[in-house]
């Protein structure tokens, strides 16, 4: 039976997926397929390149570099200049591109040891687009192109934005590709109920979260008979939707990795 790892989006909260991957590897769970969106595309591609404990350790090193501030770095003035230059985004994708080129093993999906797919929102046709062949880094960048933070990524004359717009936790894609057992690596949002907005700046965040969760819930409701889904826990009760507004805050990356590792290891042990 095909086993899939599905890695959801969530910005800096995606550090928890490193801990979850470590717990899975130590429990002897091996994927036949890895599916990712947004920051889950970064984690998923890196893990598919080396699905071992050493590979997870290298992914942890990648996150240490993310924590260094290059990707989301820059002063307020520097970010204002980027907005003026691009017209659409606060940050250049160049630091993230360089980081991916440094840590991923080769230029193409074919260089990965485990089949991997990632999703992005294709602008011109307003649809989801799944990347699974060809150049790897541009596809991952497209999946991570958070609107307003990074500019749209152009590939073969088409433009793409963050995959979380169309598939925040793409369980349905894994099932469509034949997965019978699915391990969901998520960043913690679905572990707690939403709260109605009380401030103007909360409205868009809550509305977007409703859309994201609805797609995931629909995927779970439509699971075929015989498909088993394991949603790994983060072990973190602290983050709320306010984290979406603090996307540059990497101070708790290490703590999130350890919390998710402990909680997921305990969960997997209970599954026997």
PDB file of C-alpha atoms in Angstrom:
ATOM      1  CA  UNK A   1       0.000   0.000   0.000  1.00  0.00           C
ATOM      2  CA  UNK A   2       1.363   3.405  -1.009  1.00  0.00           C
ATOM      3  CA  UNK A   3       2.357   5.686   1.865  1.00  0.00           C
ATOM      4  CA  UNK A   4       2.357   9.450   1.321  1.00  0.00           C
ATOM      5  CA  UNK A   5       3.661  12.327   3.396  1.00  0.00           C
ATOM      6  CA  UNK A   6       1.573  15.493   2.887  1.00  0.00           C
ATOM      7  CA  UNK A   7       3.267  18.690   4.068  1.00  0.00           C
ATOM      8  CA  UNK A   8       1.046  21.724   4.483  1.00  0.00           C
ATOM      9  CA  UNK A   9       1.816  25.422   4.331  1.00  0.00           C
ATOM     10  CA  UNK A  10       2.284  27.883   7.161  1.00  0.00           C
ATOM     11  CA  UNK A  11       5.338  30.151   6.855  1.00  0.00           C
ATOM     12  CA  UNK A  12       7.743  30.061   9.790  1.00  0.00           C
ATOM     13  CA  UNK A  13       5.379  27.669  11.565  1.00  0.00           C
ATOM     14  CA  UNK A  14       6.575  25.112   9.006  1.00  0.00           C
ATOM     15  CA  UNK A  15       9.549  24.424  11.261  1.00  0.00           C
ATOM     16  CA  UNK A  16       7.332  21.924  13.075  1.00  0.00           C
ATOM     17  CA  UNK A  17       7.452  19.686  10.004  1.00  0.00           C
ATOM     18  CA  UNK A  18      11.182  19.122  10.602  1.00  0.00           C
ATOM     19  CA  UNK A  19      10.382  17.604  13.994  1.00  0.00           C
ATOM     20  CA  UNK A  20       7.589  15.508  12.501  1.00  0.00           C
ATOM     21  CA  UNK A  21       9.878  14.164   9.781  1.00  0.00           C
ATOM     22  CA  UNK A  22      12.469  13.213  12.371  1.00  0.00           C
ATOM     23  CA  UNK A  23       9.816  11.323  14.359  1.00  0.00           C
ATOM     24  CA  UNK A  24       8.607   9.506  11.238  1.00  0.00           C
ATOM     25  CA  UNK A  25      12.111   8.455  10.220  1.00  0.00           C
ATOM     26  CA  UNK A  26      12.910   7.202  13.715  1.00  0.00           C
ATOM     27  CA  UNK A  27       9.639   5.252  13.769  1.00  0.00           C
ATOM     28  CA  UNK A  28      10.645   3.537  10.539  1.00  0.00           C
ATOM     29  CA  UNK A  29       7.891   5.118   8.424  1.00  0.00           C
ATOM     30  CA  UNK A  30       9.035   5.573   4.821  1.00  0.00           C
ATOM     31  CA  UNK A  31       7.074   7.403   2.123  1.00  0.00           C
ATOM     32  CA  UNK A  32       6.504   6.256  -1.423  1.00  0.00           C
ATOM     33  CA  UNK A  33       5.352   9.761  -2.288  1.00  0.00           C
ATOM     34  CA  UNK A  34       5.825  13.264  -0.867  1.00  0.00           C
ATOM     35  CA  UNK A  35       3.357  16.087  -1.586  1.00  0.00           C
ATOM     36  CA  UNK A  36       3.884  19.660  -0.433  1.00  0.00           C
ATOM     37  CA  UNK A  37       2.511  23.164  -0.612  1.00  0.00           C
ATOM     38  CA  UNK A  38       4.117  26.518   0.238  1.00  0.00           C
ATOM     39  CA  UNK A  39       6.699  26.028   3.020  1.00  0.00           C
ATOM     40  CA  UNK A  40       5.713  22.360   2.903  1.00  0.00           C
ATOM     41  CA  UNK A  41       7.135  22.338  -0.629  1.00  0.00           C
ATOM     42  CA  UNK A  42      10.514  23.454   0.759  1.00  0.00           C
ATOM     43  CA  UNK A  43      10.457  20.805   3.477  1.00  0.00           C
ATOM     44  CA  UNK A  44       9.040  18.165   1.164  1.00  0.00           C
ATOM     45  CA  UNK A  45      11.594  18.676  -1.600  1.00  0.00           C
ATOM     46  CA  UNK A  46      14.485  18.605   0.862  1.00  0.00           C
ATOM     47  CA  UNK A  47      13.200  15.416   2.481  1.00  0.00           C
ATOM     48  CA  UNK A  48      12.471  13.732  -0.859  1.00  0.00           C
ATOM     49  CA  UNK A  49      16.093  14.420  -1.763  1.00  0.00           C
ATOM     50  CA  UNK A  50      17.323  12.435   1.252  1.00  0.00           C
ATOM     51  CA  UNK A  51      14.573  10.634   3.229  1.00  0.00           C
ATOM     52  CA  UNK A  52      16.875   9.664   6.105  1.00  0.00           C
ATOM     53  CA  UNK A  53      17.886  10.969   9.492  1.00  0.00           C
ATOM     54  CA  UNK A  54      20.846  12.697   7.879  1.00  0.00           C
ATOM     55  CA  UNK A  55      18.478  14.319   5.405  1.00  0.00           C
ATOM     56  CA  UNK A  56      16.292  15.627   8.234  1.00  0.00           C
ATOM     57  CA  UNK A  57      19.390  16.989   9.959  1.00  0.00           C
ATOM     58  CA  UNK A  58      20.322  18.846   6.774  1.00  0.00           C
ATOM     59  CA  UNK A  59      16.794  20.215   6.578  1.00  0.00           C
ATOM     60  CA  UNK A  60      17.236  21.433  10.149  1.00  0.00           C
ATOM     61  CA  UNK A  61      20.387  23.234   9.023  1.00  0.00           C
ATOM     62  CA  UNK A  62      18.391  24.857   6.222  1.00  0.00           C
ATOM     63  CA  UNK A  63      15.943  26.147   8.816  1.00  0.00           C
ATOM     64  CA  UNK A  64      18.804  27.563  10.857  1.00  0.00           C
ATOM     65  CA  UNK A  65      19.751  29.595   7.791  1.00  0.00           C
ATOM     66  CA  UNK A  66      16.128  30.653   7.340  1.00  0.00           C
ATOM     67  CA  UNK A  67      16.253  31.822  10.950  1.00  0.00           C
ATOM     68  CA  UNK A  68      19.278  33.950  10.126  1.00  0.00           C
ATOM     69  CA  UNK A  69      17.010  36.499   8.495  1.00  0.00           C
ATOM     70  CA  UNK A  70      18.290  36.568   4.916  1.00  0.00           C
ATOM     71  CA  UNK A  71      15.039  35.390   3.342  1.00  0.00           C
ATOM     72  CA  UNK A  72      12.806  37.836   5.228  1.00  0.00           C
ATOM     73  CA  UNK A  73      15.564  40.281   6.097  1.00  0.00           C
ATOM     74  CA  UNK A  74      15.980  43.931   5.340  1.00  0.00           C
ATOM     75  CA  UNK A  75      15.084  47.150   7.070  1.00  0.00           C
ATOM     76  CA  UNK A  76      11.761  48.902   6.655  1.00  0.00           C
ATOM     77  CA  UNK A  77      13.458  51.177   4.126  1.00  0.00           C
ATOM     78  CA  UNK A  78      14.850  48.207   2.194  1.00  0.00           C
ATOM     79  CA  UNK A  79      11.439  46.569   2.054  1.00  0.00           C
ATOM     80  CA  UNK A  80       9.887  49.835   0.896  1.00  0.00           C
ATOM     81  CA  UNK A  81      12.453  49.987  -1.911  1.00  0.00           C
ATOM     82  CA  UNK A  82      11.574  46.418  -2.902  1.00  0.00           C
ATOM     83  CA  UNK A  83       7.888  47.361  -3.092  1.00  0.00           C
ATOM     84  CA  UNK A  84       8.737  50.349  -5.270  1.00  0.00           C
ATOM     85  CA  UNK A  85      10.923  48.209  -7.522  1.00  0.00           C
ATOM     86  CA  UNK A  86       8.580  45.230  -7.892  1.00  0.00           C
ATOM     87  CA  UNK A  87       5.245  46.947  -7.383  1.00  0.00           C
ATOM     88  CA  UNK A  88       3.880  43.838  -5.670  1.00  0.00           C
ATOM     89  CA  UNK A  89       6.120  42.429  -2.938  1.00  0.00           C
ATOM     90  CA  UNK A  90       8.097  43.212   0.214  1.00  0.00           C
ATOM     91  CA  UNK A  91      10.920  40.753  -0.434  1.00  0.00           C
ATOM     92  CA  UNK A  92      13.069  39.512  -3.270  1.00  0.00           C
ATOM     93  CA  UNK A  93      12.955  35.736  -3.882  1.00  0.00           C
ATOM     94  CA  UNK A  94      16.722  35.679  -4.540  1.00  0.00           C
ATOM     95  CA  UNK A  95      17.853  34.714  -0.993  1.00  0.00           C
ATOM     96  CA  UNK A  96      15.366  31.827  -0.864  1.00  0.00           C
ATOM     97  CA  UNK A  97      16.378  30.719  -4.367  1.00  0.00           C
ATOM     98  CA  UNK A  98      20.044  30.690  -3.336  1.00  0.00           C
ATOM     99  CA  UNK A  99      19.225  28.714  -0.197  1.00  0.00           C
ATOM    100  CA  UNK A 100      17.305  26.096  -2.166  1.00  0.00           C
ATOM    101  CA  UNK A 101      20.023  25.782  -4.780  1.00  0.00           C
ATOM    102  CA  UNK A 102      22.526  25.233  -1.983  1.00  0.00           C
ATOM    103  CA  UNK A 103      20.529  22.565  -0.144  1.00  0.00           C
ATOM    104  CA  UNK A 104      18.714  20.637  -2.873  1.00  0.00           C
ATOM    105  CA  UNK A 105      20.729  17.898  -4.606  1.00  0.00           C
ATOM    106  CA  UNK A 106      20.181  18.745  -8.258  1.00  0.00           C
ATOM    107  CA  UNK A 107      18.261  20.960 -10.644  1.00  0.00           C
ATOM    108  CA  UNK A 108      15.358  18.611 -11.461  1.00  0.00           C
ATOM    109  CA  UNK A 109      12.576  16.586  -9.860  1.00  0.00           C
ATOM    110  CA  UNK A 110      14.283  13.521 -11.336  1.00  0.00           C
ATOM    111  CA  UNK A 111      17.230  14.075  -8.961  1.00  0.00           C
ATOM    112  CA  UNK A 112      15.055  13.325  -5.914  1.00  0.00           C
ATOM    113  CA  UNK A 113      15.084   9.882  -4.297  1.00  0.00           C
ATOM    114  CA  UNK A 114      11.328   9.871  -3.551  1.00  0.00           C
ATOM    115  CA  UNK A 115       8.640  11.022  -6.020  1.00  0.00           C
ATOM    116  CA  UNK A 116       7.641  14.558  -5.078  1.00  0.00           C
ATOM    117  CA  UNK A 117       4.966  16.988  -6.191  1.00  0.00           C
ATOM    118  CA  UNK A 118       4.187  20.559  -5.160  1.00  0.00           C
ATOM    119  CA  UNK A 119       1.307  22.848  -5.992  1.00  0.00           C
ATOM    120  CA  UNK A 120       1.035  26.522  -6.897  1.00  0.00           C
ATOM    121  CA  UNK A 121      -1.827  28.812  -7.853  1.00  0.00           C
ATOM    122  CA  UNK A 122      -1.636  29.569 -11.580  1.00  0.00           C
ATOM    123  CA  UNK A 123      -2.759  33.157 -12.112  1.00  0.00           C
ATOM    124  CA  UNK A 124      -3.821  33.394 -15.755  1.00  0.00           C
ATOM    125  CA  UNK A 125      -6.259  30.463 -15.604  1.00  0.00           C
ATOM    126  CA  UNK A 126      -7.005  30.876 -11.871  1.00  0.00           C
ATOM    127  CA  UNK A 127      -6.380  27.206 -11.106  1.00  0.00           C
ATOM    128  CA  UNK A 128      -4.106  24.894  -9.185  1.00  0.00           C
ATOM    129  CA  UNK A 129      -1.026  23.610 -10.965  1.00  0.00           C
ATOM    130  CA  UNK A 130       0.955  20.575  -9.844  1.00  0.00           C
ATOM    131  CA  UNK A 131       4.673  20.448 -10.537  1.00  0.00           C
ATOM    132  CA  UNK A 132       6.249  16.987 -10.713  1.00  0.00           C
ATOM    133  CA  UNK A 133       8.831  17.136 -13.487  1.00  0.00           C
ATOM    134  CA  UNK A 134      11.396  19.532 -14.874  1.00  0.00           C
ATOM    135  CA  UNK A 135      13.218  22.229 -12.925  1.00  0.00           C
ATOM    136  CA  UNK A 136      12.827  21.829  -9.161  1.00  0.00           C
ATOM    137  CA  UNK A 137      13.805  25.171  -7.601  1.00  0.00           C
ATOM    138  CA  UNK A 138      11.484  27.375  -9.718  1.00  0.00           C
ATOM    139  CA  UNK A 139       8.573  25.056  -8.885  1.00  0.00           C
ATOM    140  CA  UNK A 140       9.278  25.244  -5.137  1.00  0.00           C
ATOM    141  CA  UNK A 141       9.640  29.032  -5.359  1.00  0.00           C
ATOM    142  CA  UNK A 142       6.279  29.212  -7.137  1.00  0.00           C
ATOM    143  CA  UNK A 143       4.651  27.152  -4.398  1.00  0.00           C
ATOM    144  CA  UNK A 144       6.126  29.556  -1.804  1.00  0.00           C
ATOM    145  CA  UNK A 145       5.243  32.850  -3.519  1.00  0.00           C
ATOM    146  CA  UNK A 146       3.119  34.289  -0.713  1.00  0.00           C
ATOM    147  CA  UNK A 147       1.085  37.196  -2.136  1.00  0.00           C
ATOM    148  CA  UNK A 148       2.528  40.507  -1.023  1.00  0.00           C
ATOM    149  CA  UNK A 149       5.686  38.965   0.435  1.00  0.00           C
ATOM    150  CA  UNK A 150       7.194  37.522  -2.750  1.00  0.00           C
ATOM    151  CA  UNK A 151       6.485  38.381  -6.389  1.00  0.00           C
ATOM    152  CA  UNK A 152       4.681  35.894  -8.650  1.00  0.00           C
ATOM    153  CA  UNK A 153       7.036  33.352 -10.196  1.00  0.00           C
ATOM    154  CA  UNK A 154       7.064  33.103 -13.981  1.00  0.00           C
ATOM    155  CA  UNK A 155       7.585  29.645 -15.499  1.00  0.00           C
ATOM    156  CA  UNK A 156       7.196  29.054 -19.250  1.00  0.00           C
ATOM    157  CA  UNK A 157       5.241  32.279 -19.694  1.00  0.00           C
ATOM    158  CA  UNK A 158       2.764  31.563 -16.880  1.00  0.00           C
ATOM    159  CA  UNK A 159       2.696  33.199 -13.447  1.00  0.00           C
ATOM    160  CA  UNK A 160       2.250  31.466 -10.106  1.00  0.00           C
ATOM    161  CA  UNK A 161       1.458  32.350  -6.498  1.00  0.00           C
ATOM    162  CA  UNK A 162       1.585  30.435  -3.229  1.00  0.00           C
ATOM    163  CA  UNK A 163       0.104  26.929  -3.315  1.00  0.00           C
ATOM    164  CA  UNK A 164      -1.714  27.541  -0.046  1.00  0.00           C
ATOM    165  CA  UNK A 165      -4.217  29.651  -1.975  1.00  0.00           C
ATOM    166  CA  UNK A 166      -5.582  26.510  -3.634  1.00  0.00           C
ATOM    167  CA  UNK A 167      -4.413  23.632  -1.414  1.00  0.00           C
ATOM    168  CA  UNK A 168      -3.233  24.341   2.125  1.00  0.00           C
ATOM    169  CA  UNK A 169      -2.991  20.635   3.100  1.00  0.00           C
ATOM    170  CA  UNK A 170      -3.296  18.622  -0.134  1.00  0.00           C
ATOM    171  CA  UNK A 171      -4.500  15.273   1.166  1.00  0.00           C
ATOM    172  CA  UNK A 172      -6.778  14.885  -1.854  1.00  0.00           C
ATOM    173  CA  UNK A 173      -3.830  14.971  -4.236  1.00  0.00           C
ATOM    174  CA  UNK A 174      -2.060  12.178  -2.363  1.00  0.00           C
ATOM    175  CA  UNK A 175      -5.209  10.039  -2.485  1.00  0.00           C
ATOM    176  CA  UNK A 176      -5.655  10.814  -6.165  1.00  0.00           C
ATOM    177  CA  UNK A 177      -2.121   9.522  -6.749  1.00  0.00           C
ATOM    178  CA  UNK A 178      -2.945   6.231  -5.056  1.00  0.00           C
ATOM    179  CA  UNK A 179      -1.979   6.725  -1.420  1.00  0.00           C
ATOM    180  CA  UNK A 180      -3.594   4.284   0.983  1.00  0.00           C
ATOM    181  CA  UNK A 181      -1.879   5.655   4.092  1.00  0.00           C
ATOM    182  CA  UNK A 182      -1.361   9.380   4.483  1.00  0.00           C
ATOM    183  CA  UNK A 183       0.672  11.167   7.146  1.00  0.00           C
ATOM    184  CA  UNK A 184      -0.325  14.830   7.386  1.00  0.00           C
ATOM    185  CA  UNK A 185       2.378  17.215   8.536  1.00  0.00           C
ATOM    186  CA  UNK A 186       0.592  20.438   9.454  1.00  0.00           C
ATOM    187  CA  UNK A 187       1.584  23.583  11.309  1.00  0.00           C
ATOM    188  CA  UNK A 188      -1.016  23.600  14.085  1.00  0.00           C
ATOM    189  CA  UNK A 189      -3.832  25.751  12.774  1.00  0.00           C
ATOM    190  CA  UNK A 190      -6.251  22.837  12.439  1.00  0.00           C
ATOM    191  CA  UNK A 191      -5.579  21.776  16.026  1.00  0.00           C
ATOM    192  CA  UNK A 192      -7.737  24.574  17.396  1.00  0.00           C
ATOM    193  CA  UNK A 193     -11.067  26.139  16.539  1.00  0.00           C
ATOM    194  CA  UNK A 194     -11.204  29.463  14.764  1.00  0.00           C
ATOM    195  CA  UNK A 195     -12.385  32.526  16.670  1.00  0.00           C
ATOM    196  CA  UNK A 196     -14.574  35.191  15.068  1.00  0.00           C
ATOM    197  CA  UNK A 197     -12.631  38.376  14.248  1.00  0.00           C
ATOM    198  CA  UNK A 198     -12.945  41.306  16.624  1.00  0.00           C
ATOM    199  CA  UNK A 199     -10.578  43.731  14.879  1.00  0.00           C
ATOM    200  CA  UNK A 200     -10.565  44.979  11.266  1.00  0.00           C
ATOM    201  CA  UNK A 201      -7.135  43.505  10.523  1.00  0.00           C
ATOM    202  CA  UNK A 202      -8.309  40.052  11.645  1.00  0.00           C
ATOM    203  CA  UNK A 203     -11.124  39.776   9.103  1.00  0.00           C
ATOM    204  CA  UNK A 204      -9.063  38.828   6.038  1.00  0.00           C
ATOM    205  CA  UNK A 205      -6.919  36.385   8.025  1.00  0.00           C
ATOM    206  CA  UNK A 206      -9.933  34.570   9.463  1.00  0.00           C
ATOM    207  CA  UNK A 207     -11.723  34.532   6.107  1.00  0.00           C
ATOM    208  CA  UNK A 208      -8.689  33.019   4.367  1.00  0.00           C
ATOM    209  CA  UNK A 209      -8.351  30.448   7.131  1.00  0.00           C
ATOM    210  CA  UNK A 210     -11.973  29.373   6.643  1.00  0.00           C
ATOM    211  CA  UNK A 211     -11.249  28.755   2.949  1.00  0.00           C
ATOM    212  CA  UNK A 212      -8.085  26.783   3.705  1.00  0.00           C
ATOM    213  CA  UNK A 213      -9.701  24.601   6.326  1.00  0.00           C
ATOM    214  CA  UNK A 214     -12.791  23.989   4.208  1.00  0.00           C
ATOM    215  CA  UNK A 215     -10.715  22.401   1.424  1.00  0.00           C
ATOM    216  CA  UNK A 216      -8.900  20.155   3.899  1.00  0.00           C
ATOM    217  CA  UNK A 217     -12.152  19.147   5.607  1.00  0.00           C
ATOM    218  CA  UNK A 218     -13.710  18.345   2.216  1.00  0.00           C
ATOM    219  CA  UNK A 219     -10.741  16.120   1.348  1.00  0.00           C
ATOM    220  CA  UNK A 220     -11.166  14.204   4.603  1.00  0.00           C
ATOM    221  CA  UNK A 221     -14.915  13.854   4.119  1.00  0.00           C
ATOM    222  CA  UNK A 222     -14.401  12.375   0.660  1.00  0.00           C
ATOM    223  CA  UNK A 223     -11.770   9.790   1.560  1.00  0.00           C
ATOM    224  CA  UNK A 224     -12.306   6.469  -0.228  1.00  0.00           C
ATOM    225  CA  UNK A 225     -12.814   3.338   1.827  1.00  0.00           C
ATOM    226  CA  UNK A 226      -9.545   1.833   2.970  1.00  0.00           C
ATOM    227  CA  UNK A 227      -7.572   5.086   3.109  1.00  0.00           C
ATOM    228  CA  UNK A 228      -6.061   5.908   6.509  1.00  0.00           C
ATOM    229  CA  UNK A 229      -5.008   9.452   7.418  1.00  0.00           C
ATOM    230  CA  UNK A 230      -2.745  10.294  10.364  1.00  0.00           C
ATOM    231  CA  UNK A 231      -2.639  13.972  11.341  1.00  0.00           C
ATOM    232  CA  UNK A 232       0.586  14.495  13.257  1.00  0.00           C
ATOM    233  CA  UNK A 233       0.432  16.873  16.244  1.00  0.00           C
ATOM    234  CA  UNK A 234       2.630  19.915  16.746  1.00  0.00           C
ATOM    235  CA  UNK A 235       2.596  19.735  20.543  1.00  0.00           C
ATOM    236  CA  UNK A 236       2.339  23.532  20.540  1.00  0.00           C
ATOM    237  CA  UNK A 237      -0.627  25.251  22.149  1.00  0.00           C
ATOM    238  CA  UNK A 238       0.778  28.749  21.783  1.00  0.00           C
ATOM    239  CA  UNK A 239       0.436  29.900  18.165  1.00  0.00           C
ATOM    240  CA  UNK A 240      -2.749  31.497  16.953  1.00  0.00           C
ATOM    241  CA  UNK A 241      -3.620  33.366  13.786  1.00  0.00           C
ATOM    242  CA  UNK A 242      -1.569  36.310  15.022  1.00  0.00           C
ATOM    243  CA  UNK A 243       1.459  34.324  13.807  1.00  0.00           C
ATOM    244  CA  UNK A 244       0.398  35.063  10.226  1.00  0.00           C
ATOM    245  CA  UNK A 245       1.093  38.741  10.882  1.00  0.00           C
ATOM    246  CA  UNK A 246       4.519  37.952  12.400  1.00  0.00           C
ATOM    247  CA  UNK A 247       5.920  36.049   9.449  1.00  0.00           C
ATOM    248  CA  UNK A 248       9.489  37.295  10.103  1.00  0.00           C
ATOM    249  CA  UNK A 249       9.587  36.027  13.697  1.00  0.00           C
ATOM    250  CA  UNK A 250      11.892  32.986  13.660  1.00  0.00           C
ATOM    251  CA  UNK A 251      12.790  33.111  17.348  1.00  0.00           C
ATOM    252  CA  UNK A 252      10.855  29.929  18.194  1.00  0.00           C
ATOM    253  CA  UNK A 253      12.028  27.763  15.294  1.00  0.00           C
ATOM    254  CA  UNK A 254      14.110  25.447  17.475  1.00  0.00           C
ATOM    255  CA  UNK A 255      11.409  25.123  20.120  1.00  0.00           C
ATOM    256  CA  UNK A 256       8.789  24.301  17.484  1.00  0.00           C
ATOM    257  CA  UNK A 257      10.964  21.573  15.977  1.00  0.00           C
ATOM    258  CA  UNK A 258      11.485  19.926  19.357  1.00  0.00           C
ATOM    259  CA  UNK A 259       7.841  20.235  20.412  1.00  0.00           C
ATOM    260  CA  UNK A 260       6.580  18.676  17.186  1.00  0.00           C
ATOM    261  CA  UNK A 261       9.171  15.900  17.379  1.00  0.00           C
ATOM    262  CA  UNK A 262       8.144  14.931  20.918  1.00  0.00           C
ATOM    263  CA  UNK A 263       4.402  15.084  20.213  1.00  0.00           C
ATOM    264  CA  UNK A 264       4.648  13.208  16.906  1.00  0.00           C
ATOM    265  CA  UNK A 265       6.976  10.540  18.315  1.00  0.00           C
ATOM    266  CA  UNK A 266       4.480   9.912  21.108  1.00  0.00           C
ATOM    267  CA  UNK A 267       1.617   9.746  18.616  1.00  0.00           C
ATOM    268  CA  UNK A 268       3.440   7.261  16.388  1.00  0.00           C
ATOM    269  CA  UNK A 269       4.343   5.112  19.381  1.00  0.00           C
ATOM    270  CA  UNK A 270       0.654   4.875  20.317  1.00  0.00           C
ATOM    271  CA  UNK A 271      -0.142   3.693  16.787  1.00  0.00           C
ATOM    272  CA  UNK A 272       2.157   0.727  17.381  1.00  0.00           C
TER     273      UNK A 272
END
